[in-house]
Structures are given as C-alpha cells and as structure tokens.
Tab-separated table of N, CA and C in Angstrom:
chain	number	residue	atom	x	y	z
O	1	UNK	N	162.669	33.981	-90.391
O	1	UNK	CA	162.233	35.034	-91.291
O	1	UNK	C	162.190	36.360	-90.519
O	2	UNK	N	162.939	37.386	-90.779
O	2	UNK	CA	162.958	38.290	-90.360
O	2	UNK	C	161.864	39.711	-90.343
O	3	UNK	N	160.655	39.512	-91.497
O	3	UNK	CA	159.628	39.846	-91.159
O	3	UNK	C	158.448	39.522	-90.464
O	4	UNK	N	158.531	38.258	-90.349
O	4	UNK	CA	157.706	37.495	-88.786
O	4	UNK	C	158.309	38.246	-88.194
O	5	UNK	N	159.621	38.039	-87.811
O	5	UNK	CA	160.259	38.161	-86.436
O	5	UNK	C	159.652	39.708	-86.143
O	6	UNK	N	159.800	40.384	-86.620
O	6	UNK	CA	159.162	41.808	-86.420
O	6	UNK	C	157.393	42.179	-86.233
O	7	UNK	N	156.904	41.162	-87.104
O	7	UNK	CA	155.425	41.041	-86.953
O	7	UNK	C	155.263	40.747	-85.058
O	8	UNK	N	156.105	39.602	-84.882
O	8	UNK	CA	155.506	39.062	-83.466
O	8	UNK	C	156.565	39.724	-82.410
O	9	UNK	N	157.144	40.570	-82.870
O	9	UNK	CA	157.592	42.294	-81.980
O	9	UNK	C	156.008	42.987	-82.116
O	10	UNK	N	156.258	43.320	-83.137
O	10	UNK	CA	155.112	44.294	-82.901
O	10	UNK	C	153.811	44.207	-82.022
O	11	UNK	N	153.616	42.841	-82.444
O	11	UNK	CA	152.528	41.720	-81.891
O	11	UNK	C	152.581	42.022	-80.504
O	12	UNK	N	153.583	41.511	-79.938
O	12	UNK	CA	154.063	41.260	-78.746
O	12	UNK	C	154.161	43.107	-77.810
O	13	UNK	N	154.442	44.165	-78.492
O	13	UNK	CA	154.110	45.629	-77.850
O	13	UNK	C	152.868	45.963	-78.000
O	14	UNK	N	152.053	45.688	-78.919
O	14	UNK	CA	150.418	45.708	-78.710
O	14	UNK	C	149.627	45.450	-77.280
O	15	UNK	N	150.165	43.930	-77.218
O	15	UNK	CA	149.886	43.047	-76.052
O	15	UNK	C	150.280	44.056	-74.783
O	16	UNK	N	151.097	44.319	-74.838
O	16	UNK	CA	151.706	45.087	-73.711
O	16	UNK	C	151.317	46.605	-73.562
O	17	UNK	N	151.039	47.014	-74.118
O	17	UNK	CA	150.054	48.382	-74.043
O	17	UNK	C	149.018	48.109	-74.007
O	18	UNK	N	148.204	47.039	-74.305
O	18	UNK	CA	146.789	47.230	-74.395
O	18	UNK	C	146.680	46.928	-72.884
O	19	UNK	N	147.377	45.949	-71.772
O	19	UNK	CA	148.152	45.471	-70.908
O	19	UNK	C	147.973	46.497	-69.285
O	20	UNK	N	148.776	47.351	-70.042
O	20	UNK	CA	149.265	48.681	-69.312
O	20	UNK	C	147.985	49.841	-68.761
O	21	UNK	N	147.738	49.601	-70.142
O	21	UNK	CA	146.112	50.536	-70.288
O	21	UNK	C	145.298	50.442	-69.524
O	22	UNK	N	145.022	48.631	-69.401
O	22	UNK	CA	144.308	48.569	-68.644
O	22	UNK	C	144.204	48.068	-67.303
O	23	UNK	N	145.566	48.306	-66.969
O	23	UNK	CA	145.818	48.369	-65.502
O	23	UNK	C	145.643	49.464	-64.806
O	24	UNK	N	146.737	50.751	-65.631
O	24	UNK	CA	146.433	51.978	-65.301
O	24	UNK	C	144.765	52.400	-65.253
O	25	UNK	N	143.996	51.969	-65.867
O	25	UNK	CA	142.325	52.544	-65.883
O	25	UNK	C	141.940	51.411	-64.400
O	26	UNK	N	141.978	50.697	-64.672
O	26	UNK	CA	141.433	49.733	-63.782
O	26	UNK	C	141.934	49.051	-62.595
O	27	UNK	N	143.754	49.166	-62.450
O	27	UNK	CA	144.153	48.719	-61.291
O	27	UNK	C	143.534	47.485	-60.704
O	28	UNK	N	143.601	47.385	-59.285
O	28	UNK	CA	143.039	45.667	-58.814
O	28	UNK	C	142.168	45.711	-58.373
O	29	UNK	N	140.793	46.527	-59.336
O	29	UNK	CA	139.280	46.775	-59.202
O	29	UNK	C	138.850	46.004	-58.652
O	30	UNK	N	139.122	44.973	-60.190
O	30	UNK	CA	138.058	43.225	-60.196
O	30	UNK	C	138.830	42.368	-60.514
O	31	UNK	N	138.972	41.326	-59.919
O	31	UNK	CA	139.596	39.891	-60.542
O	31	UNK	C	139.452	39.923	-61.783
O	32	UNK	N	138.700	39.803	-62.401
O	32	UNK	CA	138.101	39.553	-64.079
O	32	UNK	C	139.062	40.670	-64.984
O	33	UNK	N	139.259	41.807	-65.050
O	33	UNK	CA	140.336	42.555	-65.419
O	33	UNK	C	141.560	42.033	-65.070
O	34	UNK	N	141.790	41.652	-64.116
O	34	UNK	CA	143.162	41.398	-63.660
O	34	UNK	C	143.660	40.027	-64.508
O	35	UNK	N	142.770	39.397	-64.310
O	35	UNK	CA	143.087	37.733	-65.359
O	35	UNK	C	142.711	38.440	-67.099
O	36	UNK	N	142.521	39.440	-67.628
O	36	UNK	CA	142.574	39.909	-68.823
O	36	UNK	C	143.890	40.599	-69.517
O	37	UNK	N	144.543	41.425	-67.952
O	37	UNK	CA	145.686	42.362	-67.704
O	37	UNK	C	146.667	41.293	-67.796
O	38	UNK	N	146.181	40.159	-67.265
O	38	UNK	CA	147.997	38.999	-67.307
O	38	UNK	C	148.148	38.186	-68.288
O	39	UNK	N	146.447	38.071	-69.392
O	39	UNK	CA	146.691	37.282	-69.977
O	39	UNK	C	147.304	38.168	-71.100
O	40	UNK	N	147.362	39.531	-71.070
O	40	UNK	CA	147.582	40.538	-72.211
O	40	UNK	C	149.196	40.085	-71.913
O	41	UNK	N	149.490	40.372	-70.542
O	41	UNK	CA	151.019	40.270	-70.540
O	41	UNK	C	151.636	38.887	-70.942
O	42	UNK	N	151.072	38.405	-70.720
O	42	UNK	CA	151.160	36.619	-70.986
O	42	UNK	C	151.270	36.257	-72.465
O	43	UNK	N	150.752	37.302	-73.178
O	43	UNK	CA	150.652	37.290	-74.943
O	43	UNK	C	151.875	37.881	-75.058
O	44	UNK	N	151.796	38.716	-74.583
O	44	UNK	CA	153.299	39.611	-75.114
O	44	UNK	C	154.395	39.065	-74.917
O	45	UNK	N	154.517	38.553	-73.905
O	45	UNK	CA	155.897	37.279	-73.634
O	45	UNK	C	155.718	36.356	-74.665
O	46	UNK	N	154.385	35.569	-74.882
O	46	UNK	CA	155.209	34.696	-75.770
O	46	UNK	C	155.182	34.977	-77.363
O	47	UNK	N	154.546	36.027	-77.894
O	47	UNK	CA	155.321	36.444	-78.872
O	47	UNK	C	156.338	37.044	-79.236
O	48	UNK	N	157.012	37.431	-78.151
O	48	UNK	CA	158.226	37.997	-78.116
O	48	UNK	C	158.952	37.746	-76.666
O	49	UNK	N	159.624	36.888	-76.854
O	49	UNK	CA	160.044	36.327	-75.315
O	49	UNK	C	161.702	37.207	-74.842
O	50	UNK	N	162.074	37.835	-75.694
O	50	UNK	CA	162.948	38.822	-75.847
O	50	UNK	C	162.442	39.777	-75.167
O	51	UNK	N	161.390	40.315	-75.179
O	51	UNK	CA	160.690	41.340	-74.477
O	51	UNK	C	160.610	41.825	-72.994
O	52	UNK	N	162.013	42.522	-72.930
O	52	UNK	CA	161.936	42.305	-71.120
O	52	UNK	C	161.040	43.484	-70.715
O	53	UNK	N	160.275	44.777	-71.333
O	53	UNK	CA	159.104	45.163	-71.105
O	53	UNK	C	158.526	44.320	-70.228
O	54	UNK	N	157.535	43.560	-71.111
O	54	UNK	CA	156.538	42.787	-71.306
O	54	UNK	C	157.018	41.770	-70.023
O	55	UNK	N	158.340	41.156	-69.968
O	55	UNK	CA	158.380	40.433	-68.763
O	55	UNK	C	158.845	40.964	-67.352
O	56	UNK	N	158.688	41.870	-67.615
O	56	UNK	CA	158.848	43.067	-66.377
O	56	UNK	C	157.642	43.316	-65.501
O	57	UNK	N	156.886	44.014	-67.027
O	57	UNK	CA	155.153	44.334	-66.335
O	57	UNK	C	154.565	42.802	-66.046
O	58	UNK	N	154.724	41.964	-66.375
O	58	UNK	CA	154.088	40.616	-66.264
O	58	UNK	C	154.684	40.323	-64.407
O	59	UNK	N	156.075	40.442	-63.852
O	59	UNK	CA	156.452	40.390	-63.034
O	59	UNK	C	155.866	40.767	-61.910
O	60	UNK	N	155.833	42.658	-62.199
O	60	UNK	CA	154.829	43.712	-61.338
O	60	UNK	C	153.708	43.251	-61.239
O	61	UNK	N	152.956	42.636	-62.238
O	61	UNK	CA	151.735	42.187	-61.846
O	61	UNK	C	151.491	41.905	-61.238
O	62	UNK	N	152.242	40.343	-61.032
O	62	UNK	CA	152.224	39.422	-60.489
O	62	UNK	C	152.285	39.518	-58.717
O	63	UNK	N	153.590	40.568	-58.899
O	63	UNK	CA	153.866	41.141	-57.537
O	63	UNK	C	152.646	41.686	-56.678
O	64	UNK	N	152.336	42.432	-57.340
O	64	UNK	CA	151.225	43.614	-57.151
O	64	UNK	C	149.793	42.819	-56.634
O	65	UNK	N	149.419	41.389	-57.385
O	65	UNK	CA	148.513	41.084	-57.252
O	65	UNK	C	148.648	40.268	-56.002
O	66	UNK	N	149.858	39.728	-55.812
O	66	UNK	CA	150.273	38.475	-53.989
O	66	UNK	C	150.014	39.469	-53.511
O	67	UNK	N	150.199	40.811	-52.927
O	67	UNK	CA	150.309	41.806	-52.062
O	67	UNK	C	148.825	42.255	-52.068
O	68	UNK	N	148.089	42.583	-52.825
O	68	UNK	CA	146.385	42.956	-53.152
O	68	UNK	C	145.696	41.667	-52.817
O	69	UNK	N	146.207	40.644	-52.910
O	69	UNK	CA	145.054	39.559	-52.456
O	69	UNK	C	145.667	38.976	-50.671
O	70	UNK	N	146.946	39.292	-50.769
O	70	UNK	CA	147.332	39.121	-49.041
O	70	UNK	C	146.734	40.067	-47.797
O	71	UNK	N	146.201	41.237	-49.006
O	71	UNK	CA	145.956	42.466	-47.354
O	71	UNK	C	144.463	42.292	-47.296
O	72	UNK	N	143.641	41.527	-48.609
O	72	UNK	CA	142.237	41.063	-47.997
O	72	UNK	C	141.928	39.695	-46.970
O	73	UNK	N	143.089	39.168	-46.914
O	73	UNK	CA	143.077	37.984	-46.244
O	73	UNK	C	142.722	38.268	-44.573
C-alpha cells in the first residue's frame, strides 16, 4: 500500500530528527541519552530501511560512541 509506505517514510524522518536533535543538544554527555539517540536511529531504520539518512547517522553513532567510550578507558 502505497500510503503506509509513505506513513512509515515519514515515520521513519521523525525518528531521525528527533535523533539528530538530540545528539546535537546533548552529544556523549550521558549514556542514558545516547541509548535514547540510537534507539531513535534504530526506529528510523526499521521503518524505513531504505533510509540511508537514518542508516548513516545510526553508523556515526555508533562510530562516535567506540571512540568516546575507548578514550575513557
């Protein structure tokens, strides 16, 4: 159905801005944001798995966060 399919686009760029937002405000403050920030990105992928946004910033995260938890080690 091609108006789902657009619902869980839309769905899926919500996820990813709300995502963004709150990385940019909050960066790798607190753990607890950060597992909120991936699960946002984590929504947005799977409502729209087309979404190479969404699996981009999910990537950076990811990146971002091995490197932020390696230099407290």
């Amino acid at each position: 159905n091609q108006r789902e399919q657009r619902l869980r686009q839309l769905i899926s760029k919500c996820y990813l801005r709300l995502g963004t937002w709150q990385y940019e405000i909050h960066s790798m403050s607190d753990e607890t944001i950060l597992t909120d920030i991936m699960k946002n990105y984590e929504q947005a992928c799977t409502y729209d798995d087309s979404n190479y946004k969404a699996w981009n910033a999910y990537a950076v995260l990811n990146y971002d966060a091995v490197n932020h938890f390696k230099q407290r080690i």
